[in-house]
Short mmCIF file of C-alpha atoms in Angstrom, two decimals:
data_model
loop_
_atom_site.label_atom_id
_atom_site.label_comp_id
_atom_site.label_asym_id
_atom_site.label_seq_id
_atom_site.Cartn_x
_atom_site.Cartn_y
_atom_site.Cartn_z
CA MET A 10 114.71 126.47 118.82
CA LYS A 11 113.53 123.64 116.70
CA GLU A 12 111.49 124.14 113.59
CA PHE A 13 109.74 121.46 111.44
CA VAL A 14 111.13 121.66 107.71
CA GLY A 15 109.49 118.43 106.29
CA ASN A 16 110.06 114.80 105.77
CA CYS A 17 112.86 112.72 103.93
CA THR A 18 111.73 112.00 100.66
CA LEU A 19 112.86 108.20 101.01
CA CYS A 20 112.33 107.26 104.52
CA GLN A 21 109.81 110.00 105.88
CA LYS A 22 112.00 110.78 108.75
CA GLU A 23 110.93 114.27 110.28
CA ILE A 24 113.72 116.85 109.45
CA ASN A 25 113.91 120.09 111.59
CA CYS A 26 116.06 123.17 111.48
CA LEU A 27 117.87 123.48 114.85
CA GLU A 28 119.06 126.46 115.91
CA GLY A 29 119.40 127.78 112.50
CA PHE A 30 120.94 124.67 110.84
CA LEU A 31 119.09 122.16 108.92
CA ASN A 32 119.54 118.58 110.20
CA GLY A 33 119.08 117.37 106.63
CA VAL A 34 120.16 117.94 103.03
CA ILE A 35 118.54 119.60 99.88
CA ASN A 36 119.61 117.89 96.69
CA GLU A 37 120.88 120.33 94.41
CA LYS A 38 119.79 118.43 91.31
CA ASP A 39 115.97 117.86 92.45
CA GLY A 40 115.45 120.06 95.09
CA ARG A 41 114.12 117.47 97.33
CA LEU A 42 114.80 116.78 101.05
CA TYR A 43 116.91 114.22 102.60
CA CYS A 44 117.92 113.22 106.03
CA PHE A 45 121.61 112.66 106.55
CA GLU A 46 121.47 108.88 106.30
CA CYS A 47 119.49 108.62 103.15
CA ASP A 48 121.93 111.03 101.46
CA ALA A 49 124.98 109.22 102.44
CA GLU A 50 123.25 106.03 100.86
CA SER A 51 122.54 107.66 97.88
CA THR A 52 126.00 108.97 97.13
CA GLU A 53 127.66 105.66 98.03
CA ASN A 54 125.59 103.85 95.14
#
């Protein structure tokens, strides 16, 4: 099952919940939603 959750805060990529697993990251500090690619880039810097 695929359910729309929201869009990435940075790149606006669509983020879904797939079979109960979020295919993105919710930032613990600001509560914003990020795709895996944008989250990886932000933690590298």
